[in-house]
Tab-separated table of C-alpha atoms and ligand atoms in Angstrom:
chain	number	residue	atom	x	y	z
A	167	MET	CA	0.000	0.000	0.000
A	168	ASN	CA	1.235	3.478	-0.786
A	169	LYS	CA	1.766	5.797	2.098
A	170	THR	CA	0.634	9.369	1.791
A	171	THR	CA	3.515	11.720	1.132
A	172	ASP	CA	2.668	13.938	4.094
A	173	SER	CA	3.308	11.073	6.549
A	174	CYS	CA	7.033	11.214	5.845
A	175	PRO	CA	9.437	12.700	6.941
A	176	ALA	CA	8.432	13.270	10.591
A	177	PHE	CA	9.119	16.984	10.079
A	178	PRO	CA	10.708	19.076	7.307
A	179	GLY	CA	14.482	19.113	7.554
A	180	LEU	CA	15.020	15.620	8.977
A	181	LEU	CA	17.548	14.502	6.358
A	182	GLU	CA	17.467	10.785	7.154
A	183	GLU	CA	13.775	10.621	6.317
A	184	MET	CA	13.792	12.918	3.263
A	185	SER	CA	14.090	11.802	-0.343
A	186	VAL	CA	16.568	13.479	-2.671
A	187	ASP	CA	13.677	15.402	-4.234
A	188	ASP	CA	12.501	16.489	-0.765
A	189	VAL	CA	15.918	17.878	0.108
A	190	ARG	CA	16.314	19.714	-3.231
A	191	ALA	CA	12.881	21.309	-2.825
A	192	PHE	CA	13.649	22.193	0.811
A	193	ASP	CA	16.703	24.212	-0.306
A	194	PRO	CA	18.383	24.252	3.131
A	195	GLU	CA	20.110	27.342	4.476
A	196	VAL	CA	21.670	25.902	7.652
A	197	VAL	CA	23.019	22.442	8.529
A	198	VAL	CA	22.923	21.062	12.072
A	199	LEU	CA	25.492	18.360	12.859
A	200	PRO	CA	24.836	16.609	16.202
A	201	LEU	CA	27.751	14.857	17.931
A	202	GLY	CA	26.799	12.040	20.309
A	203	SER	CA	28.828	9.342	22.021
A	204	THR	CA	28.551	5.678	22.936
A	205	GLU	CA	30.120	5.107	26.338
A	206	PRO	CA	29.379	3.806	29.866
A	207	HIS	CA	26.863	5.864	31.836
A	208	GLY	CA	26.782	3.953	35.102
A	209	PRO	CA	24.646	0.973	36.055
A	210	HIS	CA	21.385	2.833	35.416
A	211	LEU	CA	21.713	4.509	31.989
A	212	PRO	CA	22.329	3.118	28.483
A	213	MET	CA	25.631	3.480	26.634
A	214	GLY	CA	23.879	5.586	23.995
A	215	THR	CA	22.757	8.262	26.482
A	216	ASP	CA	24.647	11.169	24.880
A	217	THR	CA	23.488	10.198	21.399
A	218	TYR	CA	19.832	9.888	22.433
A	219	GLN	CA	19.953	13.226	24.264
A	220	VAL	CA	21.568	15.308	21.554
A	221	THR	CA	19.354	13.732	18.895
A	222	ARG	CA	16.174	14.639	20.792
A	223	LEU	CA	17.435	18.159	21.496
A	224	CYS	CA	18.242	18.766	17.822
A	225	ARG	CA	14.991	17.250	16.557
A	226	LEU	CA	12.940	19.495	18.828
A	227	ALA	CA	14.948	22.606	17.930
A	228	VAL	CA	15.014	22.034	14.173
A	229	GLU	CA	11.302	21.241	14.072
A	230	GLN	CA	10.538	24.444	16.020
A	231	ALA	CA	12.799	26.588	13.825
A	232	ASN	CA	11.366	25.152	10.605
A	233	ASN	CA	7.775	25.553	11.816
A	234	LYS	CA	8.559	29.269	12.090
A	235	GLY	CA	9.905	29.478	8.553
A	236	GLY	CA	13.492	28.270	9.002
A	237	ARG	CA	15.221	26.116	6.392
A	238	VAL	CA	17.412	24.039	8.692
A	239	LEU	CA	18.645	20.596	7.688
A	240	LEU	CA	19.328	18.111	10.485
A	241	TYR	CA	22.106	15.613	9.810
A	242	PRO	CA	22.243	12.182	11.443
A	243	THR	CA	23.961	12.151	14.863
A	244	LEU	CA	27.553	10.888	14.953
A	245	PRO	CA	27.404	8.103	17.577
A	246	ILE	CA	31.177	7.520	17.936
A	247	THR	CA	33.388	10.469	18.901
A	248	ASN	CA	36.205	10.757	21.453
A	249	THR	CA	36.428	8.965	24.816
A	250	ALA	CA	40.219	8.744	25.296
A	251	ASN	CA	39.892	9.188	29.083
A	252	PHE	CA	37.374	6.297	29.302
A	253	SER	CA	39.845	3.662	28.137
A	254	LYS	CA	39.708	1.656	31.389
A	255	PHE	CA	35.982	1.005	30.828
A	256	PRO	CA	34.733	-1.526	28.257
A	257	PHE	CA	33.212	-0.425	24.957
A	258	ALA	CA	33.694	3.292	25.357
A	259	LEU	CA	33.675	3.743	21.592
A	260	ARG	CA	36.108	6.226	20.145
A	261	VAL	CA	38.028	7.553	17.227
A	262	SER	CA	41.204	9.513	17.872
A	263	ILE	CA	41.153	13.246	18.499
A	264	ARG	CA	42.864	13.878	15.156
A	265	THR	CA	40.407	11.597	13.359
A	266	LEU	CA	37.429	13.393	14.917
A	267	MET	CA	38.899	16.738	13.858
A	268	SER	CA	39.266	15.376	10.322
A	269	VAL	CA	35.701	14.036	10.314
A	270	ILE	CA	34.363	17.466	11.334
A	271	VAL	CA	36.494	19.257	8.708
A	272	ASP	CA	35.441	16.750	6.018
A	273	ILE	CA	31.724	17.079	6.807
A	274	VAL	CA	31.923	20.892	6.841
A	275	THR	CA	33.861	20.822	3.551
A	276	GLN	CA	31.098	18.784	1.967
A	277	CYS	CA	28.484	21.191	3.315
A	278	LYS	CA	30.150	23.903	1.230
A	279	GLU	CA	30.135	21.632	-1.830
A	280	ASP	CA	26.382	21.203	-1.308
A	281	GLY	CA	25.877	24.968	-1.172
A	282	ILE	CA	25.606	25.401	2.615
A	283	ASN	CA	27.209	28.500	4.159
A	284	LYS	CA	26.140	28.065	7.788
A	285	VAL	CA	26.822	25.030	9.959
A	286	VAL	CA	25.931	24.512	13.618
A	287	ILE	CA	27.636	21.688	15.511
A	288	VAL	CA	25.554	20.590	18.501
A	289	ASN	CA	27.631	18.603	20.950
A	290	GLY	CA	26.182	16.071	23.382
A	291	HIS	CA	29.397	14.661	24.887
A	292	GLY	CA	31.619	16.385	27.438
A	293	GLY	CA	34.817	14.939	25.959
A	294	ASN	CA	34.405	16.720	22.632
A	295	PRO	CA	34.568	20.537	23.033
A	296	ALA	CA	38.372	20.886	22.826
A	297	THR	CA	38.403	18.821	19.622
A	298	ILE	CA	35.484	20.727	18.108
A	299	ASN	CA	37.134	24.057	18.963
A	300	ALA	CA	40.413	22.957	17.372
A	301	ALA	CA	38.563	21.862	14.216
A	302	LEU	CA	36.702	25.197	14.049
A	303	ARG	CA	39.984	27.048	14.417
A	304	GLU	CA	41.497	25.014	11.577
A	305	ILE	CA	38.418	25.650	9.398
A	306	SER	CA	38.629	29.394	10.100
A	307	GLY	CA	42.022	29.453	8.383
A	308	MET	CA	40.844	27.545	5.293
A	309	ASP	CA	39.607	29.265	2.148
A	310	ASP	CA	36.013	29.035	1.003
A	311	MET	CA	34.520	27.226	3.993
A	312	PRO	CA	31.100	27.769	5.578
A	313	PHE	CA	30.629	29.749	8.780
A	314	VAL	CA	30.653	27.197	11.630
A	315	CYS	CA	29.682	27.581	15.292
A	316	SER	CA	29.165	25.053	18.063
A	317	THR	CA	26.972	24.761	21.152
A	318	SER	CA	25.720	22.096	23.514
A	319	GLY	CA	22.350	23.808	23.913
A	320	ILE	CA	21.247	27.302	24.827
A	321	VAL	CA	18.911	27.975	27.731
A	322	PRO	CA	16.660	31.016	27.404
A	323	GLU	CA	17.363	33.896	29.784
A	324	GLY	CA	15.781	33.391	33.196
A	325	PHE	CA	15.641	29.586	33.016
A	326	VAL	CA	16.268	28.081	36.448
A	327	SER	CA	17.633	24.536	36.386
A	328	PRO	CA	15.521	22.102	38.438
A	329	ILE	CA	18.605	19.952	39.183
A	330	GLU	CA	19.330	19.581	42.909
A	331	HIS	CA	22.517	17.479	42.647
A	332	PRO	CA	24.764	18.666	39.786
A	333	SER	CA	27.176	16.101	38.331
A	334	ASP	CA	29.548	15.929	35.380
A	335	HIS	CA	28.451	12.497	34.264
A	336	ALA	CA	25.335	10.318	34.417
A	337	GLY	CA	23.973	12.212	37.430
A	338	GLU	CA	20.585	13.758	38.137
A	339	SER	CA	20.477	15.848	34.973
A	340	GLU	CA	21.342	13.107	32.479
A	341	THR	CA	19.185	10.585	34.353
A	342	SER	CA	16.226	12.983	34.323
A	343	ARG	CA	16.658	13.684	30.613
A	344	MET	CA	16.759	9.967	29.816
A	345	MET	CA	13.681	9.358	32.008
A	346	TRP	CA	11.850	11.675	29.633
A	347	ILE	CA	13.520	10.696	26.346
A	348	ARG	CA	13.851	6.897	26.684
A	349	PRO	CA	12.261	5.886	30.021
A	350	GLU	CA	12.274	2.199	29.093
A	351	LEU	CA	16.098	2.256	29.049
A	352	VAL	CA	16.556	3.714	32.559
A	353	ARG	CA	17.161	1.060	35.269
A	354	GLU	CA	15.330	2.839	38.067
A	355	ASP	CA	16.204	0.112	40.584
A	356	LYS	CA	19.876	1.079	40.098
A	357	LEU	CA	19.505	4.779	41.010
A	358	ASP	CA	22.000	5.613	43.752
A	359	ASN	CA	24.450	8.178	45.128
A	360	ASN	CA	27.461	7.245	43.014
A	361	PRO	CA	31.017	8.115	44.158
A	362	ILE	CA	32.989	11.041	42.680
A	363	GLY	CA	36.808	10.968	42.983
A	364	ARG	CA	38.414	13.530	45.299
A	365	LEU	CA	41.578	15.372	44.335
A	366	ARG	CA	44.796	14.768	46.252
A	367	VAL	CA	46.023	18.181	44.980
A	368	LYS	CA	43.047	20.406	45.740
A	369	THR	CA	44.221	23.472	43.809
A	370	LEU	CA	44.152	21.392	40.624
A	371	ALA	CA	40.423	22.085	40.710
A	372	ASN	CA	41.325	25.561	39.396
A	373	THR	CA	43.191	24.173	36.390
A	374	HIS	CA	42.347	22.236	33.276
A	375	PHE	CA	43.489	18.638	33.084
A	376	VAL	CA	41.979	15.567	31.484
A	377	ARG	CA	40.428	13.476	34.220
A	378	PRO	CA	40.969	9.713	34.020
A	379	TRP	CA	37.317	8.750	34.128
A	380	HIS	CA	37.838	5.458	36.061
A	381	LEU	CA	39.316	7.522	38.943
A	382	TYR	CA	36.865	10.417	38.710
A	383	VAL	CA	33.660	8.342	38.369
A	384	PRO	CA	34.624	4.756	39.328
A	385	VAL	CA	31.224	3.245	38.454
A	386	SER	CA	31.071	5.400	35.269
A	387	ALA	CA	28.407	7.631	36.856
A	388	GLY	CA	28.866	10.232	39.565
A	389	GLY	CA	26.610	11.884	42.122
A	390	GLU	CA	23.121	11.509	43.551
A	391	THR	CA	20.560	10.319	40.991
A	392	ARG	CA	17.572	9.448	43.206
A	393	ALA	CA	15.952	12.881	42.849
A	394	SER	CA	15.819	12.451	39.054
A	395	SER	CA	12.481	12.737	37.256
A	396	ALA	CA	11.085	12.840	33.742
A	397	GLU	CA	9.558	16.266	34.513
A	398	LYS	CA	12.990	17.720	35.299
A	399	GLY	CA	14.437	16.142	32.172
A	400	GLN	CA	11.662	17.493	29.969
A	401	ALA	CA	12.104	21.007	31.389
A	402	ILE	CA	15.857	20.966	30.670
A	403	VAL	CA	15.634	19.527	27.161
A	404	GLU	CA	12.732	21.743	26.102
A	405	ALA	CA	14.427	24.891	27.445
A	406	ASN	CA	17.633	24.080	25.562
A	407	ALA	CA	15.668	23.289	22.412
A	408	GLU	CA	13.883	26.631	22.586
A	409	GLY	CA	17.176	28.535	22.820
A	410	LEU	CA	18.726	26.468	20.048
A	411	ALA	CA	15.663	26.971	17.827
A	412	ASP	CA	16.013	30.758	18.209
A	413	LEU	CA	19.649	30.570	17.048
A	414	LEU	CA	18.784	28.324	14.098
A	415	LEU	CA	15.904	30.513	12.961
A	416	GLU	CA	17.979	33.686	13.126
A	417	LEU	CA	20.871	32.050	11.280
A	418	SER	CA	18.499	30.707	8.650
A	419	GLN	CA	16.810	34.061	8.084
A	420	THR	CA	19.973	36.192	8.060
A	421	PRO	CA	21.367	36.489	4.531
A	422	TYR	CA	24.862	35.138	4.032
A	423	GLY	CA	27.388	37.426	2.410
A	424	GLU	CA	30.744	39.094	2.704
A	425	ASN	CA	31.781	39.759	6.347
A	426	PHE	CA	29.260	37.215	7.719
A	427	PRO	CA	28.461	37.008	10.632
A	428	TYR	CA	29.407	40.683	11.015
A	429	ILE	CA	27.524	43.519	9.364
B	718	LIG	ZN1	26.554	11.656	28.987
């Protein structure tokens, strides 16, 4: 049986579900490239947590922006990025930092070949920002490349986080988000107050160093998770999506030209 054409894709701009004719007719102005990760997230969350979260955030934001007249094209989420400091845990999937930089540069290069002048990288994994920033810096010195920026989400002014126990990894915030996004994958019987490594050299807290994750979060999740809830997760994801949608819409509607993004 033939399906009606308006049943697919789920929303305009979702590249994976568009046909080649759809994407030509859509004539995108901005590309969104989500970066996820596949890595341990404690005994209670799935390995794909970062990928699921950034995918949902981007889908919400792109749909909102395009409903308001944006022409934003959402790429598939990269599920394998960099987890060099996770190497003591099993199946923390990774490519090298240099490879990830090359992947970003290659994808942005192809965006230009496809006529795209504005690219937004949305990052869902805490191990990636230094690599993304280095790639953006390299791109900025290359001729004839699109404008590229990166974010991990933008909360609208005045948003107050409902999180009571902040954590860098698989804590109340990530657990709450997954309880909303993929509740069937959260092992609620495993919610706990998970240990966080304490520094022998306390002033190192004021510096940047790469934390060996097996020492920092020995069970691959850190902090109190028992106050997590789907309501908190929904509030965080929807707030970030709203801020991201505003950026995407403005980028989409601002003409590209010499001196972009300056006047
Ligand atoms: Zn995570």
